Amino acid sequence: MPDQKFTISIAGEEVKFTLSKRLGTRNLRLRLDQSKRLYISAPRFMSTRRIVEFLEEKQHWLKRNLEKIEEKNKETAASSKQFRDGEVFNLLGEKYHLDLRFTQRKYPKAYFECTEAGNNMLILELHEDTAFRELAEIGRETIEKLYRKYAKEHFTQRLEELNAEYYGFKYGDIRVKNQRTRFGSCSSKRNLN
């Protein structure tokens, strides 16, 4: 059966949802994405009336999660970086001001620096021919790589401390990924993500 698209009113807000009825599905499930679209999966032969009843039962859950998504979307919009001189970045509770430097370096480079005056700086070195329209994309990729490096160092050190004190388990490599739906995982080879 093809997916069906509907709109439902939840706490005065119109929410689009997609209903998937599948033969192998046993239970009703709800999922909201960041664009506030609701996905419902249901057993193939479940009545529409039962699905509507289920949505009514879950009105408070839906309203609460829609509010959380709205708040997170506002935070994301407010925190999106422009990659301009002086813009503030955070690392482990410290604020770093972006310092763009155009050089003859072929590849971009980012690093943290503390000046003699005690100012925390995030230095982003870019090739002098970098076009303005490329700056945000190159800056984001370069700074994200730097943050991943620091995150791996921080997590490795913290994991070693916690493991020695509490757990004592063996693990392989530690990888820092850009997970969207999962905080972390451990592979069959004991690699931590």
PDB file of C-alpha atoms in Angstrom:
ATOM      1  CA  MET A   1       0.000   0.000   0.000  1.00  0.00           C
ATOM      2  CA  PRO A   2       1.479   3.408  -0.951  1.00  0.00           C
ATOM      3  CA  ASP A   3       2.190   5.994   1.731  1.00  0.00           C
ATOM      4  CA  GLN A   4      -0.644   8.433   2.347  1.00  0.00           C
ATOM      5  CA  LYS A   5      -0.178  12.101   3.244  1.00  0.00           C
ATOM      6  CA  PHE A   6      -2.506  13.979   5.598  1.00  0.00           C
ATOM      7  CA  THR A   7      -2.664  17.094   7.749  1.00  0.00           C
ATOM      8  CA  ILE A   8      -3.759  17.104  11.392  1.00  0.00           C
ATOM      9  CA  SER A   9      -4.317  19.948  13.842  1.00  0.00           C
ATOM     10  CA  ILE A  10      -2.305  19.602  17.068  1.00  0.00           C
ATOM     11  CA  ALA A  11      -2.706  22.321  19.682  1.00  0.00           C
ATOM     12  CA  GLY A  12      -3.793  24.769  16.988  1.00  0.00           C
ATOM     13  CA  GLU A  13      -0.857  23.980  14.707  1.00  0.00           C
ATOM     14  CA  GLU A  14      -1.270  22.251  11.354  1.00  0.00           C
ATOM     15  CA  VAL A  15       1.068  19.261  11.148  1.00  0.00           C
ATOM     16  CA  LYS A  16       1.664  17.302   7.945  1.00  0.00           C
ATOM     17  CA  PHE A  17       2.014  13.579   8.366  1.00  0.00           C
ATOM     18  CA  THR A  18       2.748  10.541   6.274  1.00  0.00           C
ATOM     19  CA  LEU A  19       0.983   7.265   7.051  1.00  0.00           C
ATOM     20  CA  SER A  20       2.694   4.035   6.077  1.00  0.00           C
ATOM     21  CA  LYS A  21       0.721   0.811   6.425  1.00  0.00           C
ATOM     22  CA  ARG A  22       2.939  -2.228   6.091  1.00  0.00           C
ATOM     23  CA  LEU A  23       2.236  -5.935   6.318  1.00  0.00           C
ATOM     24  CA  GLY A  24       5.220  -6.679   8.607  1.00  0.00           C
ATOM     25  CA  THR A  25       4.546  -3.798  11.035  1.00  0.00           C
ATOM     26  CA  ARG A  26       3.130  -4.913  14.397  1.00  0.00           C
ATOM     27  CA  ASN A  27       2.690  -1.662  16.333  1.00  0.00           C
ATOM     28  CA  LEU A  28       1.771   1.945  15.719  1.00  0.00           C
ATOM     29  CA  ARG A  29       4.819   4.199  15.737  1.00  0.00           C
ATOM     30  CA  LEU A  30       5.243   7.972  15.585  1.00  0.00           C
ATOM     31  CA  ARG A  31       8.310   9.913  14.514  1.00  0.00           C
ATOM     32  CA  LEU A  32       8.781  13.673  14.139  1.00  0.00           C
ATOM     33  CA  ASP A  33      11.560  15.186  12.045  1.00  0.00           C
ATOM     34  CA  GLN A  34      13.196  18.625  12.340  1.00  0.00           C
ATOM     35  CA  SER A  35      10.805  20.116   9.790  1.00  0.00           C
ATOM     36  CA  LYS A  36       7.902  19.085  12.074  1.00  0.00           C
ATOM     37  CA  ARG A  37       6.672  16.422   9.675  1.00  0.00           C
ATOM     38  CA  LEU A  38       5.091  13.470  11.439  1.00  0.00           C
ATOM     39  CA  TYR A  39       5.623   9.909  10.215  1.00  0.00           C
ATOM     40  CA  ILE A  40       3.250   7.174  11.328  1.00  0.00           C
ATOM     41  CA  SER A  41       3.819   3.513  10.649  1.00  0.00           C
ATOM     42  CA  ALA A  42       0.926   1.144  11.294  1.00  0.00           C
ATOM     43  CA  PRO A  43      -0.024  -2.466  10.681  1.00  0.00           C
ATOM     44  CA  ARG A  44      -1.560  -2.873   7.248  1.00  0.00           C
ATOM     45  CA  PHE A  45      -5.039  -3.851   8.404  1.00  0.00           C
ATOM     46  CA  MET A  46      -5.397  -1.355  11.279  1.00  0.00           C
ATOM     47  CA  SER A  47      -8.456   0.871  10.933  1.00  0.00           C
ATOM     48  CA  THR A  48      -8.125   4.581  10.316  1.00  0.00           C
ATOM     49  CA  ARG A  49     -10.334   5.147  13.358  1.00  0.00           C
ATOM     50  CA  ARG A  50      -7.801   3.379  15.612  1.00  0.00           C
ATOM     51  CA  ILE A  51      -4.976   5.456  14.148  1.00  0.00           C
ATOM     52  CA  VAL A  52      -6.914   8.693  14.829  1.00  0.00           C
ATOM     53  CA  GLU A  53      -7.614   7.519  18.404  1.00  0.00           C
ATOM     54  CA  PHE A  54      -3.911   6.836  18.851  1.00  0.00           C
ATOM     55  CA  LEU A  55      -3.036  10.344  17.644  1.00  0.00           C
ATOM     56  CA  GLU A  56      -5.566  11.821  20.064  1.00  0.00           C
ATOM     57  CA  GLU A  57      -3.998   9.802  22.906  1.00  0.00           C
ATOM     58  CA  LYS A  58      -0.590  11.159  21.950  1.00  0.00           C
ATOM     59  CA  GLN A  59      -1.619  14.843  21.623  1.00  0.00           C
ATOM     60  CA  HIS A  60       0.408  15.901  24.692  1.00  0.00           C
ATOM     61  CA  TRP A  61       3.497  14.001  23.494  1.00  0.00           C
ATOM     62  CA  LEU A  62       3.152  15.545  20.032  1.00  0.00           C
ATOM     63  CA  LYS A  63       2.649  19.063  21.390  1.00  0.00           C
ATOM     64  CA  ARG A  64       5.628  18.765  23.760  1.00  0.00           C
ATOM     65  CA  ASN A  65       7.907  17.447  21.005  1.00  0.00           C
ATOM     66  CA  LEU A  66       6.739  20.031  18.476  1.00  0.00           C
ATOM     67  CA  GLU A  67       7.684  22.730  21.005  1.00  0.00           C
ATOM     68  CA  LYS A  68      11.110  21.113  21.502  1.00  0.00           C
ATOM     69  CA  ILE A  69      11.695  21.017  17.744  1.00  0.00           C
ATOM     70  CA  GLU A  70      10.631  24.661  17.401  1.00  0.00           C
ATOM     71  CA  GLU A  71      13.044  25.674  20.174  1.00  0.00           C
ATOM     72  CA  LYS A  72      15.894  23.651  18.655  1.00  0.00           C
ATOM     73  CA  ASN A  73      15.227  25.118  15.197  1.00  0.00           C
ATOM     74  CA  LYS A  74      15.390  28.643  16.690  1.00  0.00           C
ATOM     75  CA  GLU A  75      18.677  27.817  18.443  1.00  0.00           C
ATOM     76  CA  THR A  76      20.117  26.370  15.229  1.00  0.00           C
ATOM     77  CA  ALA A  77      19.096  29.424  13.218  1.00  0.00           C
ATOM     78  CA  ALA A  78      20.557  31.750  15.854  1.00  0.00           C
ATOM     79  CA  SER A  79      23.802  29.813  16.055  1.00  0.00           C
ATOM     80  CA  SER A  80      24.453  29.381  12.338  1.00  0.00           C
ATOM     81  CA  LYS A  81      27.851  30.868  11.669  1.00  0.00           C
ATOM     82  CA  GLN A  82      28.683  33.490   9.056  1.00  0.00           C
ATOM     83  CA  PHE A  83      32.485  32.993   9.344  1.00  0.00           C
ATOM     84  CA  ARG A  84      33.303  36.651   9.786  1.00  0.00           C
ATOM     85  CA  ASP A  85      36.150  38.221  11.760  1.00  0.00           C
ATOM     86  CA  GLY A  86      35.378  38.398  15.456  1.00  0.00           C
ATOM     87  CA  GLU A  87      32.582  35.819  15.376  1.00  0.00           C
ATOM     88  CA  VAL A  88      32.523  33.772  18.594  1.00  0.00           C
ATOM     89  CA  PHE A  89      33.064  30.008  18.722  1.00  0.00           C
ATOM     90  CA  ASN A  90      32.987  27.904  21.897  1.00  0.00           C
ATOM     91  CA  LEU A  91      35.275  25.089  22.981  1.00  0.00           C
ATOM     92  CA  LEU A  92      34.995  23.384  26.374  1.00  0.00           C
ATOM     93  CA  GLY A  93      33.383  26.414  27.998  1.00  0.00           C
ATOM     94  CA  GLU A  94      35.831  28.953  26.545  1.00  0.00           C
ATOM     95  CA  LYS A  95      34.982  31.585  23.925  1.00  0.00           C
ATOM     96  CA  TYR A  96      37.252  31.989  20.904  1.00  0.00           C
ATOM     97  CA  HIS A  97      37.034  34.903  18.460  1.00  0.00           C
ATOM     98  CA  LEU A  98      37.473  34.071  14.785  1.00  0.00           C
ATOM     99  CA  ASP A  99      40.492  35.625  13.104  1.00  0.00           C
ATOM    100  CA  LEU A 100      40.452  35.193   9.306  1.00  0.00           C
ATOM    101  CA  ARG A 101      43.887  35.220   7.714  1.00  0.00           C
ATOM    102  CA  PHE A 102      44.449  35.075   3.990  1.00  0.00           C
ATOM    103  CA  THR A 103      47.745  33.487   3.017  1.00  0.00           C
ATOM    104  CA  GLN A 104      49.411  31.699   0.134  1.00  0.00           C
ATOM    105  CA  ARG A 105      48.804  28.329   1.820  1.00  0.00           C
ATOM    106  CA  LYS A 106      47.276  25.959  -0.710  1.00  0.00           C
ATOM    107  CA  TYR A 107      44.980  24.249   1.815  1.00  0.00           C
ATOM    108  CA  PRO A 108      42.884  25.849   4.571  1.00  0.00           C
ATOM    109  CA  LYS A 109      43.976  25.417   8.176  1.00  0.00           C
ATOM    110  CA  ALA A 110      42.296  26.157  11.515  1.00  0.00           C
ATOM    111  CA  TYR A 111      43.804  26.220  14.995  1.00  0.00           C
ATOM    112  CA  PHE A 112      43.257  27.735  18.423  1.00  0.00           C
ATOM    113  CA  GLU A 113      45.624  30.344  19.818  1.00  0.00           C
ATOM    114  CA  CYS A 114      45.879  32.422  22.984  1.00  0.00           C
ATOM    115  CA  THR A 115      47.455  35.844  22.438  1.00  0.00           C
ATOM    116  CA  GLU A 116      49.882  37.569  24.823  1.00  0.00           C
ATOM    117  CA  ALA A 117      47.000  39.808  25.882  1.00  0.00           C
ATOM    118  CA  GLY A 118      45.100  36.686  26.969  1.00  0.00           C
ATOM    119  CA  ASN A 119      42.575  36.681  24.129  1.00  0.00           C
ATOM    120  CA  ASN A 120      41.403  33.317  22.847  1.00  0.00           C
ATOM    121  CA  MET A 121      41.496  33.204  19.067  1.00  0.00           C
ATOM    122  CA  LEU A 122      40.303  30.696  16.499  1.00  0.00           C
ATOM    123  CA  ILE A 123      42.582  31.238  13.527  1.00  0.00           C
ATOM    124  CA  LEU A 124      41.256  30.281  10.101  1.00  0.00           C
ATOM    125  CA  GLU A 125      43.884  30.489   7.368  1.00  0.00           C
ATOM    126  CA  LEU A 126      42.538  30.519   3.824  1.00  0.00           C
ATOM    127  CA  HIS A 127      44.175  30.884   0.443  1.00  0.00           C
ATOM    128  CA  GLU A 128      44.192  34.512  -0.665  1.00  0.00           C
ATOM    129  CA  ASP A 129      42.144  33.642  -3.760  1.00  0.00           C
ATOM    130  CA  THR A 130      39.259  32.147  -1.756  1.00  0.00           C
ATOM    131  CA  ALA A 131      36.028  33.620  -3.075  1.00  0.00           C
ATOM    132  CA  PHE A 132      33.636  35.171  -0.558  1.00  0.00           C
ATOM    133  CA  ARG A 133      30.845  32.758  -1.546  1.00  0.00           C
ATOM    134  CA  GLU A 134      33.151  29.801  -0.738  1.00  0.00           C
ATOM    135  CA  LEU A 135      34.244  31.168   2.629  1.00  0.00           C
ATOM    136  CA  ALA A 136      31.374  29.761   4.741  1.00  0.00           C
ATOM    137  CA  GLU A 137      31.585  26.280   3.208  1.00  0.00           C
ATOM    138  CA  ILE A 138      35.378  26.028   3.439  1.00  0.00           C
ATOM    139  CA  GLY A 139      35.357  27.606   6.901  1.00  0.00           C
ATOM    140  CA  ARG A 140      32.700  25.205   8.178  1.00  0.00           C
ATOM    141  CA  GLU A 141      34.538  22.129   6.850  1.00  0.00           C
ATOM    142  CA  THR A 142      37.920  23.258   8.181  1.00  0.00           C
ATOM    143  CA  ILE A 143      36.671  24.269  11.621  1.00  0.00           C
ATOM    144  CA  GLU A 144      34.540  21.135  11.916  1.00  0.00           C
ATOM    145  CA  LYS A 145      37.662  19.057  11.253  1.00  0.00           C
ATOM    146  CA  LEU A 146      39.473  20.967  14.018  1.00  0.00           C
ATOM    147  CA  TYR A 147      36.575  20.423  16.454  1.00  0.00           C
ATOM    148  CA  ARG A 148      36.505  16.698  15.648  1.00  0.00           C
ATOM    149  CA  LYS A 149      40.220  16.477  16.402  1.00  0.00           C
ATOM    150  CA  TYR A 150      39.752  18.203  19.765  1.00  0.00           C
ATOM    151  CA  ALA A 151      36.637  16.148  20.517  1.00  0.00           C
ATOM    152  CA  LYS A 152      38.546  12.917  19.871  1.00  0.00           C
ATOM    153  CA  GLU A 153      41.391  14.035  22.159  1.00  0.00           C
ATOM    154  CA  HIS A 154      38.953  15.111  24.884  1.00  0.00           C
ATOM    155  CA  PHE A 155      36.794  11.968  24.671  1.00  0.00           C
ATOM    156  CA  THR A 156      39.845   9.689  24.587  1.00  0.00           C
ATOM    157  CA  GLN A 157      41.283  11.277  27.720  1.00  0.00           C
ATOM    158  CA  ARG A 158      37.919  11.269  29.536  1.00  0.00           C
ATOM    159  CA  LEU A 159      37.163   7.682  28.508  1.00  0.00           C
ATOM    160  CA  GLU A 160      40.553   6.536  29.805  1.00  0.00           C
ATOM    161  CA  GLU A 161      39.862   8.234  33.158  1.00  0.00           C
ATOM    162  CA  LEU A 162      36.333   6.814  33.529  1.00  0.00           C
ATOM    163  CA  ASN A 163      37.330   3.386  32.271  1.00  0.00           C
ATOM    164  CA  ALA A 164      40.247   3.134  34.716  1.00  0.00           C
ATOM    165  CA  GLU A 165      38.117   4.288  37.646  1.00  0.00           C
ATOM    166  CA  TYR A 166      34.808   2.493  36.997  1.00  0.00           C
ATOM    167  CA  TYR A 167      34.590   0.070  34.097  1.00  0.00           C
ATOM    168  CA  GLY A 168      37.835  -1.579  33.059  1.00  0.00           C
ATOM    169  CA  PHE A 169      36.685  -2.719  29.616  1.00  0.00           C
ATOM    170  CA  LYS A 170      38.820  -3.050  26.491  1.00  0.00           C
ATOM    171  CA  TYR A 171      38.003  -0.934  23.473  1.00  0.00           C
ATOM    172  CA  GLY A 172      39.496  -0.282  20.068  1.00  0.00           C
ATOM    173  CA  ASP A 173      39.516   3.005  18.217  1.00  0.00           C
ATOM    174  CA  ILE A 174      37.458   6.076  19.075  1.00  0.00           C
ATOM    175  CA  ARG A 175      35.773   7.870  16.180  1.00  0.00           C
ATOM    176  CA  VAL A 176      33.985  11.205  16.274  1.00  0.00           C
ATOM    177  CA  LYS A 177      31.177  11.315  13.730  1.00  0.00           C
ATOM    178  CA  ASN A 178      28.423  13.736  12.850  1.00  0.00           C
ATOM    179  CA  GLN A 179      25.567  11.567  14.135  1.00  0.00           C
ATOM    180  CA  ARG A 180      22.028  12.834  13.636  1.00  0.00           C
ATOM    181  CA  THR A 181      19.963  10.263  15.488  1.00  0.00           C
ATOM    182  CA  ARG A 182      22.350   8.310  17.702  1.00  0.00           C
ATOM    183  CA  PHE A 183      24.534   9.641  20.511  1.00  0.00           C
ATOM    184  CA  GLY A 184      27.057   6.841  20.315  1.00  0.00           C
ATOM    185  CA  SER A 185      27.641   3.188  19.603  1.00  0.00           C
ATOM    186  CA  CYS A 186      30.158   0.380  19.964  1.00  0.00           C
ATOM    187  CA  SER A 187      30.991  -1.896  17.023  1.00  0.00           C
ATOM    188  CA  SER A 188      31.611  -5.637  17.180  1.00  0.00           C
ATOM    189  CA  LYS A 189      35.350  -4.770  16.995  1.00  0.00           C
ATOM    190  CA  ARG A 190      34.910  -2.631  20.150  1.00  0.00           C
ATOM    191  CA  ASN A 191      35.386   0.637  18.252  1.00  0.00           C
ATOM    192  CA  LEU A 192      33.522   3.524  19.898  1.00  0.00           C
ATOM    193  CA  ASN A 193      31.634   6.021  17.771  1.00  0.00           C
TER     194      ASN A 193
END
